[in-house]
Coordinates of C-alpha atoms and ligand atoms in Angstrom, one line a residue:
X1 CA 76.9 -8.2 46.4
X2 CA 79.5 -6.9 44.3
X3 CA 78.4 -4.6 41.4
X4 CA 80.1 -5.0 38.1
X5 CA 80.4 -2.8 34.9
X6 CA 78.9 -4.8 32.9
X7 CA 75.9 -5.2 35.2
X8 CA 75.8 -1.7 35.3
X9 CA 75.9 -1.2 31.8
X10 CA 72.8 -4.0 31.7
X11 CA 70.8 -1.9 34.1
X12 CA 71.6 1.0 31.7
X13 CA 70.9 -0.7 28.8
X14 CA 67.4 -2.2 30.1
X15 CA 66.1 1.5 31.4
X16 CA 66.6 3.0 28.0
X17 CA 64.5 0.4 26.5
X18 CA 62.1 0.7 29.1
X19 CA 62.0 4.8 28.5
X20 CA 61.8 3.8 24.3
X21 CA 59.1 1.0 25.0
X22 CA 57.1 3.8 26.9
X23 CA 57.6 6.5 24.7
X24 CA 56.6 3.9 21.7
X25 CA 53.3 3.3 23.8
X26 CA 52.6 6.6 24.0
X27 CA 53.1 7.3 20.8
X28 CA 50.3 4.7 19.4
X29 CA 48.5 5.6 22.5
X30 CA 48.2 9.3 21.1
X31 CA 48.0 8.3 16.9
X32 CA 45.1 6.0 18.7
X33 CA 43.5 8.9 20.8
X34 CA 44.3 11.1 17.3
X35 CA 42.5 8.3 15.0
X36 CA 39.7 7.7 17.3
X37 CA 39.4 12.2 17.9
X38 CA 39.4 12.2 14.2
X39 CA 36.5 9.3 13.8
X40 CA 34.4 10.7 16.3
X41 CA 33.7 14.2 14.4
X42 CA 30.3 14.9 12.3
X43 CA 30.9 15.2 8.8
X44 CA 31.6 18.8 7.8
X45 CA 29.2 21.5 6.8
X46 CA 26.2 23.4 8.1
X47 CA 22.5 22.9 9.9
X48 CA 21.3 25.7 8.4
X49 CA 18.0 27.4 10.1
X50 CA 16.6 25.7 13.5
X51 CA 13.5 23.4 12.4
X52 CA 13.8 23.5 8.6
X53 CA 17.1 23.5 8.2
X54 CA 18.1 24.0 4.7
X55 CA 15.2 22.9 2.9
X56 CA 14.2 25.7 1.5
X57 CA 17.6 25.9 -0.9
X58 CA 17.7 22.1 -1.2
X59 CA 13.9 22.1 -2.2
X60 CA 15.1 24.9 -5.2
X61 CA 17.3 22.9 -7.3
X62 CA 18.6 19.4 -5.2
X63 CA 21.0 18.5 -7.5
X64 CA 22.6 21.7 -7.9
X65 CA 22.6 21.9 -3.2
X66 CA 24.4 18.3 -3.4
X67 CA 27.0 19.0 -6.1
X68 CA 27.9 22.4 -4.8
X69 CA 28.3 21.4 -1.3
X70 CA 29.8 18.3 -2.1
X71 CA 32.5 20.1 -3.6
X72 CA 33.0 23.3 -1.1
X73 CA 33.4 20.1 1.5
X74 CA 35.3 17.6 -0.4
X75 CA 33.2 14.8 -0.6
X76 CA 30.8 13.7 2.6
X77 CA 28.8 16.3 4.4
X78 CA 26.4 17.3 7.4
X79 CA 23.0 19.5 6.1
X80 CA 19.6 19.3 7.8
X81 CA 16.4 18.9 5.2
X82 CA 12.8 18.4 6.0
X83 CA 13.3 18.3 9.6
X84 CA 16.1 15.7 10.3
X85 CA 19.8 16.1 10.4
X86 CA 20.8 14.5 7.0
X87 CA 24.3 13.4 5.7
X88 CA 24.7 13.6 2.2
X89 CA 27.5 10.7 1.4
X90 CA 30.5 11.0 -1.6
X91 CA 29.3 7.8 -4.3
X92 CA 32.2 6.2 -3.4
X93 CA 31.4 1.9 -4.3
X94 CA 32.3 1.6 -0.4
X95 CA 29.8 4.2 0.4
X96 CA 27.3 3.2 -2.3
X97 CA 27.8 -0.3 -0.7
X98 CA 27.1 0.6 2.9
X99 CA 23.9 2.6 1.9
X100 CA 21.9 0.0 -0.2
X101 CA 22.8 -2.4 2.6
X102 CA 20.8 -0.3 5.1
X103 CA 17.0 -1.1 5.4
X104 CA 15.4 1.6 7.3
X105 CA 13.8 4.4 5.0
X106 CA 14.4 7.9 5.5
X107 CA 11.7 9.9 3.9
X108 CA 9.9 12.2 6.1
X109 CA 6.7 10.5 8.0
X110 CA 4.2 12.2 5.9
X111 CA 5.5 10.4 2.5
X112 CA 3.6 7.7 3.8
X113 CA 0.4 9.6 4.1
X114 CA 0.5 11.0 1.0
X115 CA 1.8 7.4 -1.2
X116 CA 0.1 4.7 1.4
X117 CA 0.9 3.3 4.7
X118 CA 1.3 0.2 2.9
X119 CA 2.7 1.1 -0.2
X120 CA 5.8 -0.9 -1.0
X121 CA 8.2 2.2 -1.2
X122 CA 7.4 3.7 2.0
X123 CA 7.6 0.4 4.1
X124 CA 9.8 -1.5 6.2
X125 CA 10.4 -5.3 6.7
X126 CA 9.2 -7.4 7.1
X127 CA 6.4 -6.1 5.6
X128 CA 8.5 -4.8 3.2
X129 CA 10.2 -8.5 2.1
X130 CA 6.7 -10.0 2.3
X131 CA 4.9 -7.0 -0.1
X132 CA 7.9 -6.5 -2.6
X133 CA 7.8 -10.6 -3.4
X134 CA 4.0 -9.7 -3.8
X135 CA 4.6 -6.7 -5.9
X136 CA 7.5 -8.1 -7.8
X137 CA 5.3 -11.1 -9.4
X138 CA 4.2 -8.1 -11.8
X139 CA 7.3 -7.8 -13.1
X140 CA 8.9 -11.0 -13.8
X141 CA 10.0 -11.3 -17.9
X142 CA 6.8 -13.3 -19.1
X143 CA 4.4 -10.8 -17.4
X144 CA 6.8 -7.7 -19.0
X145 CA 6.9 -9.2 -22.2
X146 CA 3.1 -9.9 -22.2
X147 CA 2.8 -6.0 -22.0
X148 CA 4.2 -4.9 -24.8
X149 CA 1.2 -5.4 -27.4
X150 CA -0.9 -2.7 -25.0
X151 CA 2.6 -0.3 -24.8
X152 CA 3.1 -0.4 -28.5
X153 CA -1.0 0.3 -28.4
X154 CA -1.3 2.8 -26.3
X155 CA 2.1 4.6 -27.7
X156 CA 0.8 4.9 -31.6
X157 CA -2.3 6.2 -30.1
X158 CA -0.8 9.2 -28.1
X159 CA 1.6 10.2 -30.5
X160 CA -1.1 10.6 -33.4
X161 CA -3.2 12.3 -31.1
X162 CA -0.1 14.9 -30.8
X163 CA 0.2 15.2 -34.4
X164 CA -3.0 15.8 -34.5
X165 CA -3.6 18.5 -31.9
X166 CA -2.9 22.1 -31.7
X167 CA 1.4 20.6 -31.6
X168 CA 0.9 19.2 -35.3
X169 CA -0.3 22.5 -36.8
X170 CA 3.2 24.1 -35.8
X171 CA 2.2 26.0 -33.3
X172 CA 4.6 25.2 -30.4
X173 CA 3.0 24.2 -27.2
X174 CA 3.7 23.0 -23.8
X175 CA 4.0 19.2 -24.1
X176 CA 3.8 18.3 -20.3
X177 CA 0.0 18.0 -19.7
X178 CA 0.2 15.6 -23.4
X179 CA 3.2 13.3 -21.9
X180 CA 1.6 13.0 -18.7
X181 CA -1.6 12.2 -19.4
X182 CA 0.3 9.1 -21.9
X183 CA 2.3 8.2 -19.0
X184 CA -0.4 8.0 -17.2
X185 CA -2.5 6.1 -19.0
X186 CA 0.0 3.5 -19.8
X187 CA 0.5 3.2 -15.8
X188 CA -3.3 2.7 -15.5
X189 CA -3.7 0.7 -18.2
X190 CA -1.2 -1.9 -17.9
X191 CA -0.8 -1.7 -13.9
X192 CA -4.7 -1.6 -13.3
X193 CA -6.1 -2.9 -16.2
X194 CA -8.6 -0.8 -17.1
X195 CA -8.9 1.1 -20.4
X196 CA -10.4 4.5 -19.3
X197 CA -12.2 7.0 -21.3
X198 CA -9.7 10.0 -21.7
X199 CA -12.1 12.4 -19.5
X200 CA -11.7 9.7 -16.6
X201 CA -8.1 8.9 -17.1
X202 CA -7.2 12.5 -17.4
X203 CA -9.5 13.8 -13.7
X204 CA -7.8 11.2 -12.5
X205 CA -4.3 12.3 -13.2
X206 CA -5.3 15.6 -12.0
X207 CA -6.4 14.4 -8.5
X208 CA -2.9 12.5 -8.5
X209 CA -1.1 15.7 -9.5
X210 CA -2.7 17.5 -6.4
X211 CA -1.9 14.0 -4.1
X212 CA 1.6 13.8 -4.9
X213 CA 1.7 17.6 -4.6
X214 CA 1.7 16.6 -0.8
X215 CA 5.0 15.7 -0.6
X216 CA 6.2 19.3 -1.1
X217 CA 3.8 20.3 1.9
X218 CA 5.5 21.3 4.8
X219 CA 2.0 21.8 7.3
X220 CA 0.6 18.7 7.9
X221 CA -3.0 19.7 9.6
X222 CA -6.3 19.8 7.5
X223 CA -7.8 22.8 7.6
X224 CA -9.6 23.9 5.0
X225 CA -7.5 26.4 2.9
X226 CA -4.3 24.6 3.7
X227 CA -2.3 22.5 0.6
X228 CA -2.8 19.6 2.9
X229 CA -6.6 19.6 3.6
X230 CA -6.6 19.4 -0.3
X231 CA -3.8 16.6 -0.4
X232 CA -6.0 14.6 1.4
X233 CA -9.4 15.1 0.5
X234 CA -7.8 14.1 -3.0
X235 CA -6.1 11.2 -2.0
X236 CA -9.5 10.1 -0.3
X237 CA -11.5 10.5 -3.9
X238 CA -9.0 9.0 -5.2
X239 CA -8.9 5.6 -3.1
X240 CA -13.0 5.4 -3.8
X241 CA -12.5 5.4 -7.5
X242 CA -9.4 2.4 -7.4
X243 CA -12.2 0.8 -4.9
X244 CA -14.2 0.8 -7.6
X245 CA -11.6 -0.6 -10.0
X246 CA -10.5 -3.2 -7.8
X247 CA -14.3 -4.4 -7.5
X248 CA -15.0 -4.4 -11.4
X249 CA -11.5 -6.2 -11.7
X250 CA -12.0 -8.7 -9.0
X251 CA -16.3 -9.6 -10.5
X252 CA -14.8 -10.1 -14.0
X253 CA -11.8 -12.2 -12.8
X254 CA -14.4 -14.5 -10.3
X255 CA -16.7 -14.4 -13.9
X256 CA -13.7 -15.9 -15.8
X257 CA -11.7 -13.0 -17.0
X258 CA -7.9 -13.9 -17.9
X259 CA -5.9 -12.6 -15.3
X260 CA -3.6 -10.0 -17.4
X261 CA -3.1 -6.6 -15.8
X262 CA -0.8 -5.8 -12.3
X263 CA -3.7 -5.6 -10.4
X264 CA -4.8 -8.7 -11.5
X265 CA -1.8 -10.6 -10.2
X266 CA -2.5 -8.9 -6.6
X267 CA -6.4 -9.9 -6.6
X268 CA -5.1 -13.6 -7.7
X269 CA -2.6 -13.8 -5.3
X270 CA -3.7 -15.1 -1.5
X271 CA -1.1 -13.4 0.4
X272 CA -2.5 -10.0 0.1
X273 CA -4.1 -8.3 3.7
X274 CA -7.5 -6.7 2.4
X275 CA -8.2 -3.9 0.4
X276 CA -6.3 -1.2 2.0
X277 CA -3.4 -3.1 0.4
X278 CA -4.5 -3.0 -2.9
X279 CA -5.2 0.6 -3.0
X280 CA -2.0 1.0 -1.9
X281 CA -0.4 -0.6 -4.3
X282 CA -2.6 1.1 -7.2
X283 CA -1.4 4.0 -6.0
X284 CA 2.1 3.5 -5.4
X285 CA 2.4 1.9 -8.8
X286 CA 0.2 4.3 -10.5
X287 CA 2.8 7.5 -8.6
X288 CA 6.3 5.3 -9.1
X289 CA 5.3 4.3 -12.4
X290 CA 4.4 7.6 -14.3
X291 CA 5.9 10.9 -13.3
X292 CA 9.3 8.9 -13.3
X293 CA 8.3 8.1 -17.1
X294 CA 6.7 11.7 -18.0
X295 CA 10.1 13.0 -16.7
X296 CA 12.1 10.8 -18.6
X297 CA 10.7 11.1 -21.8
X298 CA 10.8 15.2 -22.2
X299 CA 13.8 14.6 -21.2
X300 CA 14.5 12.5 -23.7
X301 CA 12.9 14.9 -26.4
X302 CA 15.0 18.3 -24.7
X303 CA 18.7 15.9 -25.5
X304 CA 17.8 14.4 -28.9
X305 CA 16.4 18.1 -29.9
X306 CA 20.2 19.3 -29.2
X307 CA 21.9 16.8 -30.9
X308 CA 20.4 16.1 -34.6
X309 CA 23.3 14.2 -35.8
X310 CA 22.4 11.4 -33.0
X311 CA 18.6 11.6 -33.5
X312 CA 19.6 11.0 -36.8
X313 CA 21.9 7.9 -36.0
X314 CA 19.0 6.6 -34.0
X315 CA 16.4 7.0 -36.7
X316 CA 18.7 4.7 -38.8
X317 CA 18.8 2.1 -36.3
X318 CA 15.2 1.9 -35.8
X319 CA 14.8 2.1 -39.5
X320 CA 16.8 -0.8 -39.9
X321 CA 15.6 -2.6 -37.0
X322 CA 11.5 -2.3 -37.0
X323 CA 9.5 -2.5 -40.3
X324 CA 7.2 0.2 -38.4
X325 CA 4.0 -1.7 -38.3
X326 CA 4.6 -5.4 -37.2
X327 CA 4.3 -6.4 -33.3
X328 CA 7.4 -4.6 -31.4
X329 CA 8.7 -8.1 -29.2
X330 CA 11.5 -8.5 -26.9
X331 CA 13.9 -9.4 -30.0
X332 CA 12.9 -6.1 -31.6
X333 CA 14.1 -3.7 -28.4
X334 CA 17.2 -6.0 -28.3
X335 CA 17.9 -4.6 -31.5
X336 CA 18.5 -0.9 -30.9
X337 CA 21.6 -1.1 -28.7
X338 CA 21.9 2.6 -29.5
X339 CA 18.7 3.2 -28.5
X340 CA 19.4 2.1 -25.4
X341 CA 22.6 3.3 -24.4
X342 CA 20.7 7.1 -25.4
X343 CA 18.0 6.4 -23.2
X344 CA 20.9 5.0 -19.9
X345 CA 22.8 8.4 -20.7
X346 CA 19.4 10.6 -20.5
X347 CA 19.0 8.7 -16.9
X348 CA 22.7 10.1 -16.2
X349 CA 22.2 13.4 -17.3
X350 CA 18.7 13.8 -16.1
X351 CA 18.2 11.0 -13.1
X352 CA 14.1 11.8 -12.8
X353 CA 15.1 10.5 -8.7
X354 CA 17.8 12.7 -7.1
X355 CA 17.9 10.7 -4.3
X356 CA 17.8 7.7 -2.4
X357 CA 17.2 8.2 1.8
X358 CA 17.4 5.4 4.7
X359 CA 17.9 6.6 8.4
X360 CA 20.5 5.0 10.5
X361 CA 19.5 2.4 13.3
X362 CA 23.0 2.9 14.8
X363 CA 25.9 5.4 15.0
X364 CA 27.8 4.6 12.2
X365 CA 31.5 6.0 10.4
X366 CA 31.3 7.0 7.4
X367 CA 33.6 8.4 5.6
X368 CA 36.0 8.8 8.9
X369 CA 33.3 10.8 10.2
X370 CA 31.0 9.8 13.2
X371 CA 27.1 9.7 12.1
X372 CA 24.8 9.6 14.9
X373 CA 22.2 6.5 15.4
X374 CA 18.5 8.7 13.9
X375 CA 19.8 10.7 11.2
X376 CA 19.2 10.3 7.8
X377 CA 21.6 9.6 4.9
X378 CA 21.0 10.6 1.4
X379 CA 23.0 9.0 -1.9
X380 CA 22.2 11.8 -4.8
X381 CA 21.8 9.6 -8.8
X382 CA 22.8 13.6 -9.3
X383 CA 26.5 12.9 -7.8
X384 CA 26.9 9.5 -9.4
X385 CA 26.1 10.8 -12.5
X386 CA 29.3 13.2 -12.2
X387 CA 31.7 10.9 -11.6
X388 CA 31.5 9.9 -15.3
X389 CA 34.4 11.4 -17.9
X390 CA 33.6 14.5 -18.8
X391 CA 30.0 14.8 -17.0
X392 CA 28.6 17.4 -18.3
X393 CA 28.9 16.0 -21.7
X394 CA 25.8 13.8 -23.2
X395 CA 27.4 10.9 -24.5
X396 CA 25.5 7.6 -25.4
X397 CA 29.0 6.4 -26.5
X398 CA 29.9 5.7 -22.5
X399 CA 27.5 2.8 -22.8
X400 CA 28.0 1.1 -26.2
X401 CA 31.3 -1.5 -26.3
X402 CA 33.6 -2.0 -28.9
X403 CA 31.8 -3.8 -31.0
X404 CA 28.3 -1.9 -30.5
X405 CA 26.6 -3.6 -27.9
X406 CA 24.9 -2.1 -25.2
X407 CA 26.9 -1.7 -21.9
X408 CA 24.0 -2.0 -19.2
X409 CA 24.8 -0.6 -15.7
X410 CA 21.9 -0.6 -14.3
X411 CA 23.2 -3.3 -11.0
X412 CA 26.5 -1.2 -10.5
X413 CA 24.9 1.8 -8.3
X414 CA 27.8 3.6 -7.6
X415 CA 28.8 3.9 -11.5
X416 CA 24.7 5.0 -12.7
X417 CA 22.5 5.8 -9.8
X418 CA 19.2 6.3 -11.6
X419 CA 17.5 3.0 -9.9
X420 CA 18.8 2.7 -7.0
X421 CA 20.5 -0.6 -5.7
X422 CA 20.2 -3.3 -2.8
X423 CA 16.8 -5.2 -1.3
X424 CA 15.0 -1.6 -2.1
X425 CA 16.1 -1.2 -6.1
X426 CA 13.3 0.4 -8.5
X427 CA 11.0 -2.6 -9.1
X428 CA 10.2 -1.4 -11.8
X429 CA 12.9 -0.4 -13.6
X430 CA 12.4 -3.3 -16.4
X431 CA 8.8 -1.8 -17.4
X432 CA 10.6 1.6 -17.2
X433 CA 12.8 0.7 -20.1
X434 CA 10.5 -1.1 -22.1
X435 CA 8.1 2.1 -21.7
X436 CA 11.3 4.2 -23.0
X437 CA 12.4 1.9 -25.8
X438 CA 8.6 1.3 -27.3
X439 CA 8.3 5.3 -26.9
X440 CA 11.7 5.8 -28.6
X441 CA 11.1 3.3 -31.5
X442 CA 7.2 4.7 -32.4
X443 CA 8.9 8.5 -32.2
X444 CA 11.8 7.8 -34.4
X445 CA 10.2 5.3 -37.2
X446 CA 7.1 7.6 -37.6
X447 CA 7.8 11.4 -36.1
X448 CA 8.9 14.7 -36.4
X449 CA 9.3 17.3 -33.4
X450 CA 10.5 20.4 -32.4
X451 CA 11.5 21.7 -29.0
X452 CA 11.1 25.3 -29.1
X453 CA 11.9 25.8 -25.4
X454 CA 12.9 23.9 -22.4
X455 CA 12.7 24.8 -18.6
X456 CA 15.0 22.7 -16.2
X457 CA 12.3 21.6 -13.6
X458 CA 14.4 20.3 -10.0
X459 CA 11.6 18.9 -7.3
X460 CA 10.1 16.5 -6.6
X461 CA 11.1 15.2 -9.9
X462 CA 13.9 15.8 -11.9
X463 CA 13.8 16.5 -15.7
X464 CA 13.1 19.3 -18.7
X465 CA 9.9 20.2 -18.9
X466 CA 9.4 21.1 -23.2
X467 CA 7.1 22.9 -25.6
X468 CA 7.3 21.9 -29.0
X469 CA 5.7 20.8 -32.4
X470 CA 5.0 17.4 -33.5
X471 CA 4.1 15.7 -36.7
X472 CA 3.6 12.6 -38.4
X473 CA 6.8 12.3 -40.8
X474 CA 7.4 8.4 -42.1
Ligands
LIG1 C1 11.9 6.3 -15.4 C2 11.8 5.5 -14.6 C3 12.1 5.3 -13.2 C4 13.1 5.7 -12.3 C5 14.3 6.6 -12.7 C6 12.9 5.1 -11.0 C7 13.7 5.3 -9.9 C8 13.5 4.7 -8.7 C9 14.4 4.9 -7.6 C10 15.6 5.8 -7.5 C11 13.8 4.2 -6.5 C12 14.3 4.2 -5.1 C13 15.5 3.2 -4.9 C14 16.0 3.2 -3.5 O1 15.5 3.8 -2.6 O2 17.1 2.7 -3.4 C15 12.7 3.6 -7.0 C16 11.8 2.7 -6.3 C17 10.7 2.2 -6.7 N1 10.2 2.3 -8.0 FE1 11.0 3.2 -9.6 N2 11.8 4.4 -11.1 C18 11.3 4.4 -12.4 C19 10.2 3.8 -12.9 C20 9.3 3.0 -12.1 C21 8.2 2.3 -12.6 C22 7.7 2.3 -14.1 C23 7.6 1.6 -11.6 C24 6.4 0.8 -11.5 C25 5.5 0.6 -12.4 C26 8.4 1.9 -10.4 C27 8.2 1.4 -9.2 C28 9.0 1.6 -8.1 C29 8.7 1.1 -6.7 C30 7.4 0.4 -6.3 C31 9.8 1.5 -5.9 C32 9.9 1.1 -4.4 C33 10.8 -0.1 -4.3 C34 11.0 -0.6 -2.9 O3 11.1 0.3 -2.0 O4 11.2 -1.8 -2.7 N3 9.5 2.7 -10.8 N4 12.5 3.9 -8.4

């Protein structure tokens, strides 16, 4: 067969598009191989010490670990806390999205010793889905709103006794044991149902401070002389005394007794397993419910101390929106918009909950970077928080619109982290607020304080911990 030029040229033609075909190939073959390298590292940063990692800094000041690392590293990285390789993801919405979507916790196994093996925030479904419907009955709007006689209550009674205690004859004084012990009768009160005398409520407290102690412990054997052998032999004194109140509670609701309290709409309800569950959730409630609140509000009092122009702008509002004796309803806390937005900014500032935890079931990317099926992933309220304009300023302004009203961010995780988000969200963030807002109101219409000093407290809770003065003023 005769060969021609212009099959020759063809021939030509066709090999070079062959080579540039095949060099094309290998090019995506190696931006591929480069992509899929790139994907399959760990996120950057450092294990720390073998076993206990880096706990010991993070346990020091958490916020202060996340936003330092988060910046040497540029968003996403690797640490290892409390025994568990832990990744510590940017609040991106995408990340803040992926995260709430996952449904396996990651706190370490003995959070569930110490709160309950039961207790709703240390569970997971579908016991989880089945207890949190349970739990969530006690917080529906009729329930919260049919609460607010015994806040208001339980509020005016607190504050006078502050006034008039050793903090109303200007002597400053270490408000902490005062707030808590309010807290925490407002959590018993209200969640159990039970109006304690102060003795009671406050050896109670106590035994919960040394409970939730036992998160901090890092030996987890009882022997006598050991944190934890105390931990327990707490938490054990402690279940026999909600025993009790779950008996008294449970013969005066089979008597006739109104069902009114948190507790009462578990022993009413037929889908609860036994009493083991109801302990539980006394004590998860009692432990979510009041150091959360006890942080909050000296936080509250350390920010409105350093800004008297705005403690004055709130007065005013309350002034104008409460005659300072009539019953405080919903429509009274819906008008103190400013109040409000204060109280969302003090969350930003000073989240009480660092951190949110849930352990991967499977390898997952995140961030570009390969995460390992087992290993834990944290979302910090603390790194939220600094993605607002100018962080490190307190300004209630970010949450009040143009025309005044209050701006609520509450479902938009990745913009205010303070709750949480997805199926696991603070159920009780509601209550929360209404706690803050009848605290705020009482303070402002009728009180005078003085923060003499403040110490930034970082773990397990997050807030300023005050001394001060206080005295009746309107
Ligand atoms: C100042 C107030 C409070 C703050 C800042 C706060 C914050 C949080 C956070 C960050 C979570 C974890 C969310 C997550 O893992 O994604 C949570 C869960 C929870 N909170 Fe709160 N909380 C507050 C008050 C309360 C109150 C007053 C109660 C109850 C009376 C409560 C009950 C709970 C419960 C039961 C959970 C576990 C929910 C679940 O796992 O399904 N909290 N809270």
């Amino acid at each position: 067969m005769a060969i021609t030029r212009s099959s020759l040229g063809l021939a030509k033609a066709s090999k070079s598009l062959a080579a540039a075909a095949c060099g094309a190939l290998a090019l995506a073959a190696l931006l591929a191989w480069r992509r899929a390298r790139r994907a399959r590292r760990w996120p950057p940063g450092s294990f720390g010490w073998p076993l206990i990692g880096q706990t010991i800094e993070y346990m020091k000041d958490p916020g202060a670990f996340r936003i330092s690392r988060h910046a040497e590293h540029g968003g996403t990285f690797k640490t290892s806390l409390l025994f568990s390789p832990t990744v510590l993801i940017s609040p991106i919405e995408a990340n803040g999205k992926f995260f709430f979507s996952l449904k396996a916790l990651g706190w370490p196994y003995w959070f569930k010793l110490v709160i309950g093996e039961t207790a709703l925030p240390m569970i997971e479904d579908p016991m989880h889905k089945r207890i949190r419907t349970l739990n969530g009955r006690a917080f529906i709007d009729a329930q919260l709103d049919s609460y607010l006689p015994q806040l208001q209550e339980l509020t005016a009674k607190h504050l006078n006794l502050w006034a008039a205690g050793k903090r109303g004859q200007g002597q400053p004084c270490d408000l902490y044991f005062d707030i808590k012990l309010y807290a925490f009768d407002m959590a018993q009160t209200v969640i159990l149902g039970v109006d304690m005398p102060v003795e009671r409520a406050d050896r109670l407290m106590r035994l919960f401070t040394t409970v939730t102690s036992g998160l901090k412990a890092l030996i987890h054997v009882e022997i006598p002389g050991l944190l934890w052998h105390k931990v327990m032999s707490c938490r054990r004194q402690l279940v026999g005394e909600y025993q009790e109140v779950i008996n008294t509670r449970r013969e005066q609701l089979r008597l006739g007794s109104k069902p009114t309290s948190m507790l009462d709409i578990m022993l009413t309800a037929d889908d609860v397993n036994g009493d083991v569950e109801l302990q539980d959730f006394c004590i998860a409630m009692v432990f979510a419910g009041h150091d959360t609140t006890l942080a909050t509000m000296q936080s509250t009092l350390y920010w409105l101390s350093k800004q008297p122009a705005v403690l004055a702008e709130l007065r005013q509002e309350v002034l104008e929106a409460w005659d300072g004796s009539s019953q405080l309803t919903r429509e009274t806390l819906g008008k103190v918009p400013k109040v409000r937005a204060f109280i969302q900014e003090v969350w930003r500032m000073t989240p009480p909950v660092v951190i949110a935890s849930r352990r991967l079931e499977e390898e997952s990317v995140i961030d570009g970077y390969v995460v390992p099926k087992g290993w834990k992933v944290n979302y910090s309220a603390a790194l939220v928080g600094q993605k607002a304009e100018q962080p490190n300023e307190f300004r209630m302004g970010r949450y009040l619109d143009s025309s005044g009203h209050f701006v609520d961010q509450t479902f938009e995780p990745w913009n205010f982290g303070a709750f949480g988000g997805g199926s696991r969200m603070c159920v009780g963030y509601k209550f929360a607020r209404d706690e803050m807002l009848v605290f705020m109101i009482q303070l402002l219409r009728h009180f005078s304080f003085t923060v003499a000093s403040a110490q930034a407290v970082k773990f397990p809770f997050n807030y300023w911990r005050v001394s001060g003065t206080f005295s009746n003023c309107l």
